[in-house]
Structures are given as structure tokens and as C-alpha cells.
Coordinates of C-alpha atoms and ligand atoms in Angstrom, one line a residue:
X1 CA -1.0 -51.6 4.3
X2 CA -2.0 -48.2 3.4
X3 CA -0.9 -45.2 4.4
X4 CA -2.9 -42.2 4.6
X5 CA -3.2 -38.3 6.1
X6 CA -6.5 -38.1 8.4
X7 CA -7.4 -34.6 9.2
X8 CA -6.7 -34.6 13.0
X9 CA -9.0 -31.5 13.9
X10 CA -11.1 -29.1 12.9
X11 CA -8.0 -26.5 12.1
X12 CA -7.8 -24.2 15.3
X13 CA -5.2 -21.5 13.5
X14 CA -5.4 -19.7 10.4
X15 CA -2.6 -21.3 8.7
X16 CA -2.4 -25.4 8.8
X17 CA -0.1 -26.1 11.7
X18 CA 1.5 -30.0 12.2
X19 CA -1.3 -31.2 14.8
X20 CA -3.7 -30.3 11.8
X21 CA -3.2 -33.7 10.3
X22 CA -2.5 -37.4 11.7
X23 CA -0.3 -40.2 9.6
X24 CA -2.7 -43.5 9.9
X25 CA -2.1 -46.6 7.9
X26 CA -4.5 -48.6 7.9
X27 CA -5.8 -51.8 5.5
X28 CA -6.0 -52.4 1.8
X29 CA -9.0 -51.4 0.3
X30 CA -11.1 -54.0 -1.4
X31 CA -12.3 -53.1 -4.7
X32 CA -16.3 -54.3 -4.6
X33 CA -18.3 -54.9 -7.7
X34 CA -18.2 -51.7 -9.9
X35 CA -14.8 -50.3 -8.4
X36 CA -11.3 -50.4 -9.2
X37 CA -8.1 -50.4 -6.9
X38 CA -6.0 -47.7 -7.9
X39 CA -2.3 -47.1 -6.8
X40 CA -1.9 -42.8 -6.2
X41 CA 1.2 -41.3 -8.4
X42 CA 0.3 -38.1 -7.8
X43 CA -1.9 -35.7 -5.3
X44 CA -2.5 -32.2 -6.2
X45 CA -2.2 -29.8 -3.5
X46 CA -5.2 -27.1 -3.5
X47 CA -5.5 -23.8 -2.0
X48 CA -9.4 -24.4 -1.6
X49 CA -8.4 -27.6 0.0
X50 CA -7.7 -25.4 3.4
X51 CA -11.3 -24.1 3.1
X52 CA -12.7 -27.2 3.2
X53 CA -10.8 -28.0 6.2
X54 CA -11.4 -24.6 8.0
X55 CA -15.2 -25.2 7.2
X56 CA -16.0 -28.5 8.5
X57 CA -16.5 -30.1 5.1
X58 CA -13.9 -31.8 6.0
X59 CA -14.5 -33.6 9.5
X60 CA -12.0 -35.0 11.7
X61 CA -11.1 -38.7 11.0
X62 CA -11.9 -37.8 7.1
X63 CA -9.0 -39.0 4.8
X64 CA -7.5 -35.3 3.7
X65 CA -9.4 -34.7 0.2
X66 CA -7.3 -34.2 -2.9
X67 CA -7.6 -35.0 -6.4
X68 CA -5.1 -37.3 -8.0
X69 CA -3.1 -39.3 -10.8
X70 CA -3.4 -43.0 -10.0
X71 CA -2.6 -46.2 -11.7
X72 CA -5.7 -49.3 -11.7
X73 CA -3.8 -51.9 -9.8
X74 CA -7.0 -54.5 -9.2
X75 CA -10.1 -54.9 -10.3
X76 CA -12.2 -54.1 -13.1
X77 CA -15.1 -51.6 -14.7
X78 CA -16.8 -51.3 -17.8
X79 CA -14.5 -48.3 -17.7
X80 CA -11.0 -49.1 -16.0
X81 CA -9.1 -51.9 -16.0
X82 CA -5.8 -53.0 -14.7
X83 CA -2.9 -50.8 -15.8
X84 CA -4.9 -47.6 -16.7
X85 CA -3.3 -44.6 -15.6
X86 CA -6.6 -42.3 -14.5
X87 CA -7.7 -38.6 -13.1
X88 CA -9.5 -39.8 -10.0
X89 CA -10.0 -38.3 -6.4
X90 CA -7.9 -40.6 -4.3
X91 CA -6.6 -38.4 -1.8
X92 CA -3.9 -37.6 0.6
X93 CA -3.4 -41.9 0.6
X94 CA -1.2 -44.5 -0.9
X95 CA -4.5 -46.3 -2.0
X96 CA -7.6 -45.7 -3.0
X97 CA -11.1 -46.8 -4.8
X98 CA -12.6 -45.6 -7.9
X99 CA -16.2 -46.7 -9.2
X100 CA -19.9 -47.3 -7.5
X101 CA -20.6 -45.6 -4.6
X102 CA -16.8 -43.8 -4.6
X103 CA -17.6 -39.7 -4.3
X104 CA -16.1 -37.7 -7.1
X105 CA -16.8 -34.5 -6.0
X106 CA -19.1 -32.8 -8.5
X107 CA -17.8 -32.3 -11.3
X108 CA -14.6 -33.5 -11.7
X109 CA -15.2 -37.2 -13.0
X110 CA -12.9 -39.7 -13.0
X111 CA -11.3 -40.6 -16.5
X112 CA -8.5 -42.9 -18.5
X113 CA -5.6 -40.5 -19.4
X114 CA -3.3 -41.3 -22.1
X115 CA 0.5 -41.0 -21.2
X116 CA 1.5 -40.5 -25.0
X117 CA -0.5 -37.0 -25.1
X118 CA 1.5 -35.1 -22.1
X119 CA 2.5 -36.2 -19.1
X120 CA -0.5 -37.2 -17.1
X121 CA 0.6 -35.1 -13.7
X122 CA -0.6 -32.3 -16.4
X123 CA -4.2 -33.8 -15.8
X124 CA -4.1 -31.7 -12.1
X125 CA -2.8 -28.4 -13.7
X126 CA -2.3 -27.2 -17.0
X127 CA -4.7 -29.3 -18.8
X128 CA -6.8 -30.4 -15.9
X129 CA -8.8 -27.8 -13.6
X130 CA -6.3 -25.4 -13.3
X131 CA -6.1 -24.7 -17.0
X132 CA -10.0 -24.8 -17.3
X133 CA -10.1 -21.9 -14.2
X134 CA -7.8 -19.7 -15.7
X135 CA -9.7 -20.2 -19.0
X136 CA -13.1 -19.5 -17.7
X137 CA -11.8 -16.9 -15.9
X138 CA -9.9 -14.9 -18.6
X139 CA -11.3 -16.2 -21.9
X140 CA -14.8 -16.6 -21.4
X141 CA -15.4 -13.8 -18.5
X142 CA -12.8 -11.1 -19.6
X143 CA -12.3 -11.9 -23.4
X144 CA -9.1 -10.2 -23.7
X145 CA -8.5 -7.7 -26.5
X146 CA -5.4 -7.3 -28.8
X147 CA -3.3 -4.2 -26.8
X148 CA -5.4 -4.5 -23.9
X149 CA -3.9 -4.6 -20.2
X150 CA -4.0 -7.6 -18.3
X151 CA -2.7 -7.9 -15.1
X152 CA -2.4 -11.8 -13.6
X153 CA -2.1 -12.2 -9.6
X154 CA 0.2 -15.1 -8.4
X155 CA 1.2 -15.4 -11.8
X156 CA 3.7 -17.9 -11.6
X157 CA 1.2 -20.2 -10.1
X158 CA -1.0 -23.3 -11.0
X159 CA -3.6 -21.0 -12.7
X160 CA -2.1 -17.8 -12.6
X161 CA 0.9 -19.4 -15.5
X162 CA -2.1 -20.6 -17.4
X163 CA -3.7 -17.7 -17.5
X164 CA -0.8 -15.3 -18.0
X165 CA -0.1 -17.6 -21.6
X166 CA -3.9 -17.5 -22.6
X167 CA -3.8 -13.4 -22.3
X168 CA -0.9 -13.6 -24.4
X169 CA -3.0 -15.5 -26.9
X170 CA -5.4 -13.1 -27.6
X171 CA -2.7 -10.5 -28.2
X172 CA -3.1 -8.7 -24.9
X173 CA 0.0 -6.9 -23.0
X174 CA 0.4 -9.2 -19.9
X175 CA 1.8 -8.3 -16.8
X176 CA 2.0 -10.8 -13.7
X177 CA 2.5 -9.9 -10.2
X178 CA 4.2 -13.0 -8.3
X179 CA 6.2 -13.2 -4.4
X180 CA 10.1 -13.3 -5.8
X181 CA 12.0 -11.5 -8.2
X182 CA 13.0 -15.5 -9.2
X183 CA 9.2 -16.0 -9.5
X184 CA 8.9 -12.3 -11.9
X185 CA 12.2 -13.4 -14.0
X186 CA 10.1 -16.7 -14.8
X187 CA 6.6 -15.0 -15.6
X188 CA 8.5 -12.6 -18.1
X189 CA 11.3 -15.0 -19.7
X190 CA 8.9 -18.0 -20.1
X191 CA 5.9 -17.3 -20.1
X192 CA 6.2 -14.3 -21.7
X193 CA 4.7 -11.4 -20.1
X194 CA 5.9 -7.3 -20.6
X195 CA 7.0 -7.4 -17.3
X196 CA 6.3 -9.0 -13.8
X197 CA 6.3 -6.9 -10.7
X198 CA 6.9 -8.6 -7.2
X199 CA 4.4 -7.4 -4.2
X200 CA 6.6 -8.0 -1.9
X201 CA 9.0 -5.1 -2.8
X202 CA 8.1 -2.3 -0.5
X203 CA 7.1 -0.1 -4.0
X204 CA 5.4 -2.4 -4.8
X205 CA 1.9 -0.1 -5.9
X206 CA 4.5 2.4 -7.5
X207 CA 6.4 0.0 -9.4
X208 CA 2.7 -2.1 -10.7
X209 CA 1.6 1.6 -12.3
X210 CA 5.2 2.0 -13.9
X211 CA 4.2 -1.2 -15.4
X212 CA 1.3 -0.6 -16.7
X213 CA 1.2 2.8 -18.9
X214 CA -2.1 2.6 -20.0
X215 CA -4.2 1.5 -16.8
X216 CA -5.3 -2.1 -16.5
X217 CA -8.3 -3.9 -18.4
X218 CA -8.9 -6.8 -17.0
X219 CA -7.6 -8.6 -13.8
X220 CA -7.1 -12.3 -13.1
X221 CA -7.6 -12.0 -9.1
X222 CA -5.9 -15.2 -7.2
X223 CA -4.8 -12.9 -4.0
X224 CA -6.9 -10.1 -3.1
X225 CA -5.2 -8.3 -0.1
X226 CA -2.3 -5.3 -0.7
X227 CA -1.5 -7.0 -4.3
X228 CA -5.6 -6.2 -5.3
X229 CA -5.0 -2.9 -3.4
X230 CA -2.5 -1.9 -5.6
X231 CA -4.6 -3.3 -8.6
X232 CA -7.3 -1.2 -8.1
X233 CA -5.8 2.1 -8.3
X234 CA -5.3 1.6 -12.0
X235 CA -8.0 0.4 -13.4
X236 CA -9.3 1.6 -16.4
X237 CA -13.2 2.6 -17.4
X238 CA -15.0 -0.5 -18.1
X239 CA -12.8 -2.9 -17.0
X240 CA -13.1 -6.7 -16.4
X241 CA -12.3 -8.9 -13.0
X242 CA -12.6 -12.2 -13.2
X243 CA -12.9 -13.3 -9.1
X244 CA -10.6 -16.6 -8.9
X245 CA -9.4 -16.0 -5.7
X246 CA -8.0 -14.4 -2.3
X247 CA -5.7 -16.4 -1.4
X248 CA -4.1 -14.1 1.2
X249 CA -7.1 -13.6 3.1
X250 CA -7.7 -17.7 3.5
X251 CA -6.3 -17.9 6.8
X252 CA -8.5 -14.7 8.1
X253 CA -9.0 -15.1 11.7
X254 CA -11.0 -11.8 12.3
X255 CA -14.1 -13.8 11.5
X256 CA -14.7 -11.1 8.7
X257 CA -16.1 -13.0 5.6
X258 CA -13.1 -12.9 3.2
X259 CA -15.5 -12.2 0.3
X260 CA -17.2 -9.4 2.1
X261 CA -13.8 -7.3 2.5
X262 CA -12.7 -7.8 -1.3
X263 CA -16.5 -6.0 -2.2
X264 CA -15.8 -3.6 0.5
X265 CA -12.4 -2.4 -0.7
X266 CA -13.5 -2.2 -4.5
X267 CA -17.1 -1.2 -4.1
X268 CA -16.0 2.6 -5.2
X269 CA -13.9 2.5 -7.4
X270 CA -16.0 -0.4 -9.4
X271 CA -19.3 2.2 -9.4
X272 CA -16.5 4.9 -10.3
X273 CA -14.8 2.8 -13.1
X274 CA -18.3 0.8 -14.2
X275 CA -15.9 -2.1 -13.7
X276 CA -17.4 -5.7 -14.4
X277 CA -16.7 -8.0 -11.6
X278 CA -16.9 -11.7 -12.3
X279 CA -17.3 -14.5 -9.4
X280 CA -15.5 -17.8 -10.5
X281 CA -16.0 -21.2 -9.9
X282 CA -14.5 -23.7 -12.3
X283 CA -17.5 -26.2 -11.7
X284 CA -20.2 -23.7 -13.6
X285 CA -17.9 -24.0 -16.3
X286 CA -17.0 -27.7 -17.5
X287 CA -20.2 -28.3 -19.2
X288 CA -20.3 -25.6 -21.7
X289 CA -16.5 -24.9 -21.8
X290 CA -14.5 -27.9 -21.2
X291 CA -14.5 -29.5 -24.6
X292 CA -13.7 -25.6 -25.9
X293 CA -11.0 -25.8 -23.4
X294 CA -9.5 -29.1 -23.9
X295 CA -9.6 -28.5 -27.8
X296 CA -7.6 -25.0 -27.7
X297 CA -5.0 -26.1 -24.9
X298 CA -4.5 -30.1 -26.1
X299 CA -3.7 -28.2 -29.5
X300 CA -1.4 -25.5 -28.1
X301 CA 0.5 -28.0 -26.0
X302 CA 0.8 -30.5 -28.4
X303 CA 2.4 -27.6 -30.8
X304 CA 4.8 -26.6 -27.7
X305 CA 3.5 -23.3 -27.2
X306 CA 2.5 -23.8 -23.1
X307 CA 4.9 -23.8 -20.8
X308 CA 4.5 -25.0 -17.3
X309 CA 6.0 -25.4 -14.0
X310 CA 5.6 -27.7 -11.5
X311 CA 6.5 -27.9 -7.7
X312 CA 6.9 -31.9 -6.8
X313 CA 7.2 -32.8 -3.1
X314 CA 8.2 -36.7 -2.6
X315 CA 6.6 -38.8 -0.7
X316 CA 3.0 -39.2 0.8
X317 CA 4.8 -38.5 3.5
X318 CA 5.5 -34.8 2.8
X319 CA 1.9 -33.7 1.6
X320 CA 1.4 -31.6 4.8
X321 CA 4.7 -29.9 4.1
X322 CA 3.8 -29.5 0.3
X323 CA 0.6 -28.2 1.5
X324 CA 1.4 -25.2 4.2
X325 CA 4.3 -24.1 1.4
X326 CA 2.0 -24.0 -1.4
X327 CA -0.4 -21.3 1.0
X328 CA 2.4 -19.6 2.2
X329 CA 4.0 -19.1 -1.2
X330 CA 7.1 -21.1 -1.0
X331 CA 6.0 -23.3 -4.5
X332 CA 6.6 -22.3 -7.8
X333 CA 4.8 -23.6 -9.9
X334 CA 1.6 -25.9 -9.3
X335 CA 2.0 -28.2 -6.5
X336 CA 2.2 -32.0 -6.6
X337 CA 3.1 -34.6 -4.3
X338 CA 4.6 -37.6 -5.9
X339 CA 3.6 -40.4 -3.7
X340 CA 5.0 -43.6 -6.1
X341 CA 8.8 -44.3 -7.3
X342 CA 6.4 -45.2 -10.3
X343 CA 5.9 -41.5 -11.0
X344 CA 9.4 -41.1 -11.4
X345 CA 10.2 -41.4 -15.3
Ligands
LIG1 P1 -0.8 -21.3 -6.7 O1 0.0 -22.4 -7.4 O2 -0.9 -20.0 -7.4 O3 -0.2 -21.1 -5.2 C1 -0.7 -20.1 -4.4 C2 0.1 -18.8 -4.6 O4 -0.6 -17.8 -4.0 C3 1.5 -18.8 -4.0 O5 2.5 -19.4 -4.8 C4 1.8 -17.3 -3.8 O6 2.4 -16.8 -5.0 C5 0.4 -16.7 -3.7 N1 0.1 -16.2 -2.4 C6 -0.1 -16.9 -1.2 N2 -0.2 -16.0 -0.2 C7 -0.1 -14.8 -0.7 C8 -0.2 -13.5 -0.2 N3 -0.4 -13.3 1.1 N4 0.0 -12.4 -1.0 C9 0.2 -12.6 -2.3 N5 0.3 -13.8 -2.9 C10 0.1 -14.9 -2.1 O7 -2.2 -21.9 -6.4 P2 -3.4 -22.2 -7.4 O8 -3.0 -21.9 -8.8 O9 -3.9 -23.6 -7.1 O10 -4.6 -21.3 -7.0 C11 -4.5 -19.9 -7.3 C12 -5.8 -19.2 -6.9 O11 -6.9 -19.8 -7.7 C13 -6.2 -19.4 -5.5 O12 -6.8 -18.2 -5.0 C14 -7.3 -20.5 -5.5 O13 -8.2 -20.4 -4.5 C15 -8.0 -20.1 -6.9 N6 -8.7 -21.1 -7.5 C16 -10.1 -20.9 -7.8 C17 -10.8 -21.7 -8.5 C18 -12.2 -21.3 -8.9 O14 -13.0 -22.1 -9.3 N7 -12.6 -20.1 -8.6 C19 -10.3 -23.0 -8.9 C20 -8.9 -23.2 -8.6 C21 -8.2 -22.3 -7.9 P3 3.5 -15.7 -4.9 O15 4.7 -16.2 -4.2 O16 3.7 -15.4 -6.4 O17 2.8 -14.5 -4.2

């Protein structure tokens, strides 16, 4: 049998609740001519995931979408066969089929990953679309200079830790902002930033400009909310945004367009500042940057300079757990969902 999470219903709160999502388990697929069986070892958990839900891309009934590690357990392509560990799109299911007629979402094609480079749950963070993002983002939108301020929201996080470690590469003073003083002590010791300033202490806007003498010069926004508030107070004459995010305001239930308040509360201070404001989305990016990308981070990882964290949940079972923490902040690191003993080693 397979076992799968349905969405349940069109999500009726701001924050995914229990009666968002249904357990169904249901047959085997069968792999037709052109696909490939594929066994899931591991689902990524996405913050743009709830938007999908929240939306109605996602419909009621849909197996929850996620991308995912998988093993080929049956059948056979001109480019899979049995055995190959892949990236695919599997997901929140046991099982799942990969080939003809299977959607991969835009851009993110399926491919063979090879378990002797880095360990291939690194294919859904650091060196998969999380590590392109915070690329994009900071490298080719920002371009970081040597002494330069850089400030990197939820820094401890699937991008955020990517991008804090790229900043550092172009010789720019980093400091992160993350939810725990755990989370801050992580961001400075290991990934290496000047300092790391948690928004939930209550100075938090007092103890941010302490930290960053000189005014910021470029922001990596995954947050928007009080931690962008406090952001925007320093920021220097022609600085650089690159918009990745706002996560805080995914659960709005004003009905205000999350997007529209993040203009509304910069708009000033950008024409003030002549600040540069950057939208992000990793998709506009793979074509011209991903072979960049995979070139400068496969070499720096190979050579042991990236660190990364990651937050596993086990079991399929736990996905809508894995899920709600990852919004809420409760992960550290980028958040997986090991859903084979397989995955294990
Ligand atoms: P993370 O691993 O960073 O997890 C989300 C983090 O957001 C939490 O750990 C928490 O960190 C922080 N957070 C949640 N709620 C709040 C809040 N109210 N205030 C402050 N911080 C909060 O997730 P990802 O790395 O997957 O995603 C990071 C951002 O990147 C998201 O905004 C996502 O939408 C965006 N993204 C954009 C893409 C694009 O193409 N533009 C592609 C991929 C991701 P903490 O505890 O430190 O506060």
C-alpha cells in the first residue's frame, strides 16, 4: 500500500491546524511506459508550500506537494533505472512516479544524484533550491562588497545559512537575525557571522543597530514584519534588498496582500535612502545561474568550507508536524522529513 497526506481543506486558519491534512493510503502506483517507481527518502518541508495551500493551488483531495529524495524501485527510462537515488517531486507520500506525463513543477526537473559527492538530502537545501535562492538573492541581486554590511533574516535557516556563508565569501561583515539565542550562537560560531541578534528579545531594534556600526548595505529579507521594521531604520544610502521572503506575514488573515504591507512600510525610507529593492523568485534564476551556482558551491563543499544544518522529522507520518514547526519557527536548520529507514546511514 501507499501511504500518503491529502490536503483535507482548503486551510480555514492562518496557520495549518490538524484538520488541514488527511492520512489516506491508498494503492501502488504503476509505473506506465516512460515512468519510473520511486521509493521517497526524503520530503522537503517549504514555507511556500502553505501558500499553495492557502491559495487553492492546491485543491482538496490533492496529495500535499513537496519536492523530494527518492530511490527508483521499478521500472525504467532512458534516464532512471532501478537503484538510482533522484531529486524528484514525489510528495508528502511513501510512493510516487517520475517520467511522462508526471508534473515537475516548472523548473525544478527531476535528476540522478550521486551519493559519493554529498549527501543527497543536500539536493533540497544547500546545494539544491535553497542554496540557488540565497545565491540569486545575494550574489547576483546584491553583489556584496568586501567591508560591506549585510544583514541575513532567519539566518539560521534553509536559505538564510546559505546566504549568511556566501556574504562571508565576498568579504562582507555579516550579521544574522534568527528566533533563539541557541539559533544566534549557531549563526556566529559556525557559520561565521560578526554577530547574530535574536528578534525576539524585547531590544531587539536597539540591540540590531549596536550591531551594525556602520548602517546596513544589503538585506537578505526571509521575514518581513518587526525583524524588517527594525531593518529599515538602518539602512544606508544606496542600499540593496534582495525580497526572498515574509515569512511572518504568511498566515495574514486581515485579507491585506502580504506584499502590499512590506512596500507600504519601506516605501519612504527606500525613496529617502535610493534603496534598490529586489523581488526574488528562484525559478527566474536556474537558467542563467544554476550551473554558476552549482560550480562555486559543489567546489566550496567539496573543500569543507559550507556548513549546514538540518532539521529531520521521522516518519511520513510526522510531515504535518514537521510542517507547522518549520512556519512557526521551531526548526533549525532546513526541514526534512525522513520517510524510509533507508535514509538512515
Ligand atoms: P527556514 O528554514 O528559514 O524556516 C523558516 C524560518 O522563518 C523559521 O525557522 C523562523 O526562524 C523564521 N520565522 C518564522 N516566523 C517568523 C516570525 N514571525 N518572525 C521572524 N522569523 C520567523 O525556511 P526556508 O529557508 O525554507 O525559507 C526562508 C524564506 O525564503 C521564506 O520566506 C521562504 O518563503 C523564502 N523562499 C523564497 C524563495 C524565492 O524564490 N523567493 C525560494 C525559497 C524560499 P527564526 O526562529 O530564526 O525566526
Amino acid at each position: 500500500m501507499n501511504q500518503q497526506w491529502r490536503l483535507a481543506r482548503t486551510p480555514v486558519e492562518g496557520w495549518p491546524t490538524n484538520g488541514d491534512f488527511e492520512w489516506v493510503e491508498s494503492d501502488m502506483p504503476d509505473p506506465g511506459s516512460g515512468q519510473v517507481l520511486t521509493l521517497t527518502l526524503f520530503v522537503s518541508m517549504d514555507p511556500y508550500q502553505w501558500s499553495r495551500r492557502r491559495s487553492g493551488t492546491e485543491q482538496p483531495g490533492d496529495v500535499c506537494h513537496g519536492r523530494s529524495v527518492s530511490r527508483v524501485i521499478a521500472g525504467k527510462t532512458e534516464r532512471f533505472t532501478e537503484g538510482d537515488i533522484i531529486f524528484n517531486t514525489n510528495g508528502w507520500q511513501a510512493y510516487g512516479l517520475t517520467g511522462e506525463g508526471i508534473t515537475t513543477h516548472g523548473y525544478m526537473f527531476p535528476r540522478k544524484l550521486d551519493p559519493g559527492v554529498a549527501p543527497v538530502s543536500t539536493a533540497l537545501g544547500v546545494l539544491g533550491m535553497l542554496g540557488l535562492t540565497a545565491y540569486s538573492g545575494l550574489i547576483v541581486q546584491c553583489e556584496p562588497r568586501a567591508g560591506e554590511t549585510v544583514v541575513v533574516s532567519a539566518a539560521s535557516g534553509g536559505v538564510g545559512q546559505v546566504a549568511v556563508q556566501l556574504a562571508r565569501t565576498r568579504g562582507a561583515r555579516v550579521v544574522g537575525v534568527a528566533g533563539s539565542e541557541e539559533k544566534c550562537r549557531f549563526v556566529v560560531e559556525e557559520l561565521g557571522a560578526a554577530a547574530c541578534v535574536s528578534h525576539r528579545d524585547p531590544e531587539y531594534a536597539g540591540v540590531l543597530a549596536a550591531a551594525c556600526p556602520d548602517g546596513i548595505d544589503v538585506y537578505f529579507e526571509n521575514v518581513g514584519g518587526a525583524v524588517y521594521e527594525g531593518v529599515l531604520a538602518l539602512l544606508n544610502r544606496n542600499a540593496r534588498i534582495t525580497v526572498c521572503g515574509y515569512i511572518s506575514q504568511y498566515g495574514n488573515e486581515d485579507g491585506r496582500n502580504p506584499r502590499e504591507v512590506w512596500d507600504a512600510m519601506g516605501a519612504a525610507t527606500f525613496e529617502r535612502q535610493n534603496v534598490a529593492v529586489h523581488d526574488l523568485f528562484v525559478g527566474n534564476f536556474v537558467e542563467a545561474h544554476q550551473e554558476r551556482f552549482v560550480e562555486e558551491m559543489g567546489a566550496r563543499f567539496q573543500a569543507g568550507e559550507i556548513v549546514y544544518r538540518e532539521h529531520v522529522y521521522d516518519g511520513l507520518e510526522s510531515a504535518p508536524r514537521a510542517f507547522g514547526d518549520m512556519l512557526a519557527g521551531r526548526n533549525f536548520g532546513k526541514t526534512l522529513v525522513r520517510c524510509s529507514d533507508e535514509a538512515r546511514e
